[in-house]
Short mmCIF file of C-alpha atoms in Angstrom, two decimals:
data_model
loop_
_atom_site.label_atom_id
_atom_site.label_comp_id
_atom_site.label_asym_id
_atom_site.label_seq_id
_atom_site.Cartn_x
_atom_site.Cartn_y
_atom_site.Cartn_z
CA MET A 1 18.67 5.78 -1.52
CA VAL A 2 20.49 9.00 -2.33
CA THR A 3 24.28 9.14 -2.33
CA ALA A 4 26.71 11.96 -1.75
CA ALA A 5 29.00 11.22 -4.70
CA THR A 6 27.32 13.86 -6.86
CA ASN A 7 24.61 16.44 -6.32
CA ALA A 8 25.55 16.99 -2.68
CA TYR A 9 23.74 19.76 -0.80
CA GLU A 10 24.34 22.14 2.02
CA VAL A 11 21.47 21.56 4.45
CA LEU A 12 20.34 24.29 6.84
CA ALA A 13 17.70 24.30 9.57
CA ILE A 14 16.20 27.73 10.25
CA ARG A 15 14.78 28.08 13.76
CA TYR A 16 12.13 30.74 13.30
CA GLY A 17 9.89 30.26 16.35
CA SER A 18 9.32 28.49 19.66
CA ARG A 19 6.85 27.84 22.44
CA PRO A 20 6.94 26.37 25.94
CA ALA A 21 5.92 22.71 26.23
CA VAL A 22 6.04 19.83 28.71
CA LYS A 23 6.35 16.11 28.05
CA SER A 24 2.81 15.28 29.12
CA GLU A 25 1.59 17.59 26.37
CA VAL A 26 3.74 16.33 23.51
CA TYR A 27 3.86 12.56 24.11
CA LEU A 28 0.82 10.36 23.64
CA ASN A 29 -0.42 8.91 26.96
CA PHE A 30 2.65 10.13 28.81
CA HIS A 31 1.23 8.82 32.08
CA LEU A 32 1.93 5.27 30.91
CA TYR A 33 5.66 5.81 31.38
CA GLY A 34 5.41 6.38 35.13
CA GLU A 35 7.74 9.38 35.02
CA PRO A 36 7.39 12.88 36.44
CA ASP A 37 6.47 15.52 33.93
CA ASP A 38 9.27 17.74 32.65
CA VAL A 39 9.83 20.81 30.51
CA ILE A 40 10.83 19.99 26.95
CA GLY A 41 10.07 23.10 24.85
CA MET A 42 9.22 23.14 21.18
CA ASP A 43 11.09 24.84 18.34
CA TYR A 44 9.78 25.57 14.86
CA PHE A 45 11.96 25.11 11.80
CA VAL A 46 12.01 25.33 8.03
CA TRP A 47 14.84 23.70 6.07
CA VAL A 48 16.95 24.65 3.08
CA ALA A 49 18.85 22.28 0.77
CA ARG A 50 21.08 24.10 -1.69
CA ASN A 51 24.06 23.67 -3.98
CA ALA A 52 25.38 25.40 -7.08
CA GLN A 53 22.52 24.07 -9.21
CA ARG A 54 19.44 24.71 -7.07
CA THR A 55 17.92 25.85 -3.79
CA ILE A 56 14.99 23.85 -2.42
CA LEU A 57 12.88 24.78 0.59
CA VAL A 58 11.36 22.12 2.84
CA ASP A 59 8.19 23.50 4.47
CA THR A 60 7.35 27.18 4.90
CA GLY A 61 6.46 27.57 8.60
CA PHE A 62 3.42 29.19 10.17
CA SER A 63 1.99 32.47 8.97
CA ALA A 64 2.29 35.58 11.13
CA SER A 65 -1.46 35.61 11.80
CA ALA A 66 -1.57 31.94 12.81
CA GLY A 67 1.46 32.40 15.04
CA ARG A 68 -0.15 35.29 16.88
CA ARG A 69 -3.47 33.50 17.27
CA ARG A 70 -1.77 30.39 18.65
CA SER A 71 0.62 32.35 20.93
CA ARG A 72 3.78 31.18 19.20
CA ARG A 73 7.00 33.11 19.70
CA THR A 74 8.58 34.29 16.47
CA ALA A 75 12.29 35.01 16.38
CA VAL A 76 12.33 35.81 12.66
CA THR A 77 9.86 35.15 9.88
CA PRO A 78 10.87 32.35 7.52
CA VAL A 79 10.84 34.77 4.58
CA ALA A 80 13.12 37.24 6.38
CA ALA A 81 15.43 34.40 7.40
CA LEU A 82 15.76 33.30 3.78
CA ALA A 83 16.54 36.85 2.73
CA GLY A 84 19.30 36.91 5.36
CA LEU A 85 20.82 33.92 3.61
CA GLY A 86 20.69 35.67 0.27
CA ILE A 87 17.72 33.61 -0.91
CA ASP A 88 14.97 35.40 -2.84
CA PRO A 89 11.66 33.61 -2.11
CA ALA A 90 10.33 34.61 -5.52
CA ALA A 91 13.24 32.79 -7.15
CA ILE A 92 12.69 29.46 -5.37
CA THR A 93 11.38 26.96 -7.90
CA GLN A 94 10.59 24.03 -5.59
CA VAL A 95 8.96 23.81 -2.17
CA ILE A 96 8.53 20.44 -0.49
CA ALA A 97 5.45 20.39 1.77
CA THR A 98 5.98 17.47 4.13
CA HIS A 99 2.41 17.75 5.42
CA ALA A 100 -0.40 20.29 5.65
CA HIS A 101 -0.38 21.39 9.29
CA TYR A 102 -0.49 25.14 9.92
CA ASP A 103 3.18 25.38 10.91
CA HIS A 104 4.41 23.77 7.69
CA ILE A 105 2.45 25.41 4.86
CA GLY A 106 1.63 28.82 6.32
CA ASN A 107 3.76 30.94 3.98
CA LEU A 108 3.27 29.28 0.61
CA ARG A 109 2.00 32.58 -0.80
CA ALA A 110 5.53 33.97 -0.55
CA PHE A 111 6.73 31.49 -3.20
CA PRO A 112 4.56 32.28 -6.25
CA ALA A 113 6.89 30.66 -8.79
CA ALA A 114 7.48 27.42 -6.93
CA GLU A 115 6.38 23.92 -7.76
CA VAL A 116 4.88 22.55 -4.52
CA ILE A 117 5.48 18.85 -3.91
CA MET A 118 3.52 16.75 -1.42
CA THR A 119 1.98 13.30 -1.16
CA ARG A 120 -1.31 12.65 -2.91
CA ARG A 121 -2.77 11.14 0.26
CA GLU A 122 -1.95 14.29 2.24
CA TYR A 123 -3.48 16.66 -0.31
CA GLU A 124 -6.62 14.60 -0.78
CA PHE A 125 -7.15 14.18 2.95
CA TRP A 126 -6.90 17.89 3.82
CA THR A 127 -8.98 19.03 0.87
CA GLY A 128 -11.60 16.35 1.52
CA PRO A 129 -14.35 16.04 4.15
CA LEU A 130 -12.35 14.36 6.91
CA GLY A 131 -9.87 17.21 7.14
CA THR A 132 -12.64 19.46 8.48
CA ARG A 133 -13.52 17.16 11.39
CA GLY A 134 -12.64 18.58 14.79
CA HIS A 135 -9.82 16.24 15.81
CA PHE A 136 -7.94 17.13 12.63
CA ALA A 137 -9.13 20.63 11.78
CA TRP A 138 -7.48 22.40 14.72
CA THR A 139 -4.03 21.52 13.35
CA ALA A 140 -4.62 23.30 10.05
CA GLU A 141 -5.63 26.75 8.83
CA PRO A 142 -8.55 26.96 6.37
CA ARG A 143 -6.84 29.84 4.55
CA ASP A 144 -3.70 27.76 4.03
CA LEU A 145 -5.72 24.80 2.74
CA GLY A 146 -7.55 27.11 0.38
CA HIS A 147 -4.21 28.24 -0.98
CA LEU A 148 -3.18 24.61 -1.50
CA ARG A 149 -6.25 24.18 -3.67
CA ARG A 150 -5.33 27.27 -5.69
CA ILE A 151 -1.80 25.98 -6.26
CA HIS A 152 -3.26 22.72 -7.49
CA ALA A 153 -5.66 24.56 -9.80
CA GLU A 154 -2.77 26.62 -11.18
CA GLY A 155 -0.92 23.44 -12.14
CA ARG A 156 1.98 24.12 -9.76
CA MET A 157 1.46 21.09 -7.54
CA THR A 158 3.15 17.71 -7.91
CA LEU A 159 1.52 14.87 -5.99
CA PHE A 160 3.30 11.57 -5.41
CA GLU A 161 2.76 8.22 -3.74
CA GLY A 162 5.39 6.17 -1.95
CA SER A 163 8.59 7.87 -3.02
CA TYR A 164 9.62 10.61 -5.41
CA ALA A 165 12.90 12.03 -6.72
CA ALA A 166 12.28 15.75 -6.26
CA ALA A 167 15.68 16.62 -7.75
CA PRO A 168 19.03 14.90 -8.23
CA GLY A 169 20.13 13.96 -4.71
CA ILE A 170 16.77 14.57 -3.03
CA GLU A 171 14.38 11.68 -2.46
CA LEU A 172 11.01 12.10 -0.76
CA LEU A 173 9.55 9.20 1.21
CA GLU A 174 5.93 8.89 2.28
CA VAL A 175 5.78 7.55 5.85
CA GLY A 176 2.38 8.65 7.25
CA GLY A 177 1.52 8.32 10.92
CA HIS A 178 1.50 11.88 12.21
CA THR A 179 -0.74 12.84 9.28
CA PRO A 180 -2.18 10.56 6.60
CA GLY A 181 0.51 11.43 4.05
CA GLN A 182 3.42 12.72 6.12
CA ALA A 183 6.65 12.74 4.11
CA VAL A 184 10.35 13.02 4.89
CA ALA A 185 13.17 14.27 2.66
CA ALA A 186 16.44 12.36 2.26
CA VAL A 187 19.06 14.81 1.01
CA ALA A 188 22.50 13.85 -0.30
CA THR A 189 25.36 15.56 1.52
CA ALA A 190 29.13 15.48 1.21
CA GLY A 191 29.29 12.98 4.08
CA GLY A 192 26.24 10.82 3.33
CA GLN A 193 22.69 12.06 3.73
CA ALA A 194 20.54 14.23 5.95
CA VAL A 195 17.00 12.96 6.50
CA ILE A 196 14.75 15.93 7.18
CA ALA A 197 12.16 14.09 9.24
CA SER A 198 9.87 17.07 9.79
CA ASP A 199 6.97 15.86 11.95
CA ALA A 200 7.57 12.18 11.33
CA VAL A 201 9.91 12.72 14.31
CA HIS A 202 9.19 15.82 16.39
CA TYR A 203 11.67 14.86 19.13
CA TYR A 204 14.63 12.48 19.11
CA GLU A 205 13.14 10.77 22.15
CA GLU A 206 10.42 9.39 19.89
CA LEU A 207 13.03 7.27 18.13
CA GLU A 208 15.30 6.65 21.10
CA ARG A 209 12.56 5.60 23.55
CA ASP A 210 9.76 4.61 21.15
CA ARG A 211 7.40 7.32 22.40
CA PRO A 212 4.68 8.39 19.96
CA PHE A 213 3.87 12.05 19.57
CA ALA A 214 0.52 13.25 20.91
CA VAL A 215 -0.90 14.36 17.55
CA VAL A 216 -1.35 11.25 15.44
CA ALA A 217 -3.62 10.24 12.56
CA ASP A 218 -2.60 6.55 12.50
CA LEU A 219 -0.72 5.15 15.51
CA PRO A 220 0.39 1.83 13.97
CA GLN A 221 1.69 3.76 10.96
CA MET A 222 3.53 6.18 13.26
CA TYR A 223 5.35 3.21 14.81
CA ARG A 224 6.18 1.91 11.33
CA ALA A 225 7.51 5.35 10.40
CA TYR A 226 9.80 5.27 13.43
CA ASP A 227 11.07 1.85 12.36
CA ARG A 228 11.79 3.10 8.87
CA LEU A 229 13.65 6.13 10.16
CA ARG A 230 15.71 3.95 12.48
CA GLU A 231 16.68 1.86 9.46
CA LEU A 232 17.77 5.01 7.66
CA ALA A 233 19.68 6.20 10.73
CA SER A 234 21.64 2.95 10.78
CA GLN A 235 23.21 3.75 7.41
CA ALA A 236 26.71 5.20 7.58
CA GLY A 237 26.79 8.97 7.21
CA THR A 238 23.06 9.45 7.82
CA GLU A 239 21.81 12.22 10.09
CA ILE A 240 18.18 12.39 11.20
CA VAL A 241 16.93 15.95 11.57
CA ALA A 242 14.00 16.12 14.01
CA GLY A 243 11.18 18.52 13.27
CA HIS A 244 10.67 20.38 16.56
CA ASP A 245 13.35 19.31 19.02
CA PRO A 246 15.40 22.12 20.61
CA ALA A 247 18.23 19.56 20.65
CA VAL A 248 18.70 20.20 16.93
CA CYS A 249 20.46 23.40 17.97
CA THR A 250 22.99 21.47 20.07
CA ARG A 251 23.40 18.34 17.94
CA PHE A 252 24.44 20.38 14.92
CA PRO A 253 26.68 23.46 14.70
CA GLY A 254 25.22 26.93 14.48
CA ARG A 255 26.25 29.47 11.89
CA GLY A 256 28.23 32.05 13.80
CA ASP A 257 27.13 34.80 11.45
CA ILE A 258 23.37 34.05 11.77
CA SER A 259 22.20 32.93 15.20
CA HIS A 260 18.97 31.21 14.14
CA VAL A 261 20.54 29.10 11.36
CA ILE A 262 21.86 25.60 12.13
CA GLN A 263 24.13 23.88 9.63
CA ILE A 264 23.12 20.25 9.30
CA ALA A 265 25.59 19.54 6.50
CA ALA A 266 28.14 21.60 4.58
CA LEU A 267 28.98 21.18 0.93
CA ASP A 268 32.52 20.05 1.79
#
């Protein structure tokens, strides 16, 4: 696993959108818990890991057109948010795509020079016949998947299985469950590591109360992914960064200068 001794990163979560949501909508078979329904909300994030050597983007958010069509609230576009941090999208050389849902690969076109890294299982599933079946297809955008194919054809895509060292201090782990090849990113920080769970953990309650998310490709694998993330969380200095939980904004400090940016870890 990554260490913070060298190649430590500042890790930022950029909250670019939101939507209303209730627990019965986001947790699988919520009625089994015998609890009254409750408002939970859903936030949308992209993540930045940067240090003096490199800046790496984890996921690219939903496109403006997909956001409008799906009635998502947009506080700031991911590209504009990066610009506000002094990051030129055209200069980013690596984008980690944790999975191929519409709200995670919707702006890949804005990063024309980037190597795009994702699991082989994820790419092959969404560019194969099963990805077009109804239960899966509604979570993706055909235009985005078409762009994935173009990136692959251009030779800018790196596909991995199991685990992959994307850069010094950044290790990608294939966990599956939510999608066939869902990945998480373990990033070395000054205090240990930040695990960008993306949609392997939408809400902290999934880990804390063992409650699977409603959108799932493989339920047993989702449970195994939770177990693996709990093991990571037990390591000293490890922070799990949930993919859609509004609690991210209260568990970690905001950047006073930029309201929609949450600092998961500083360089020192």
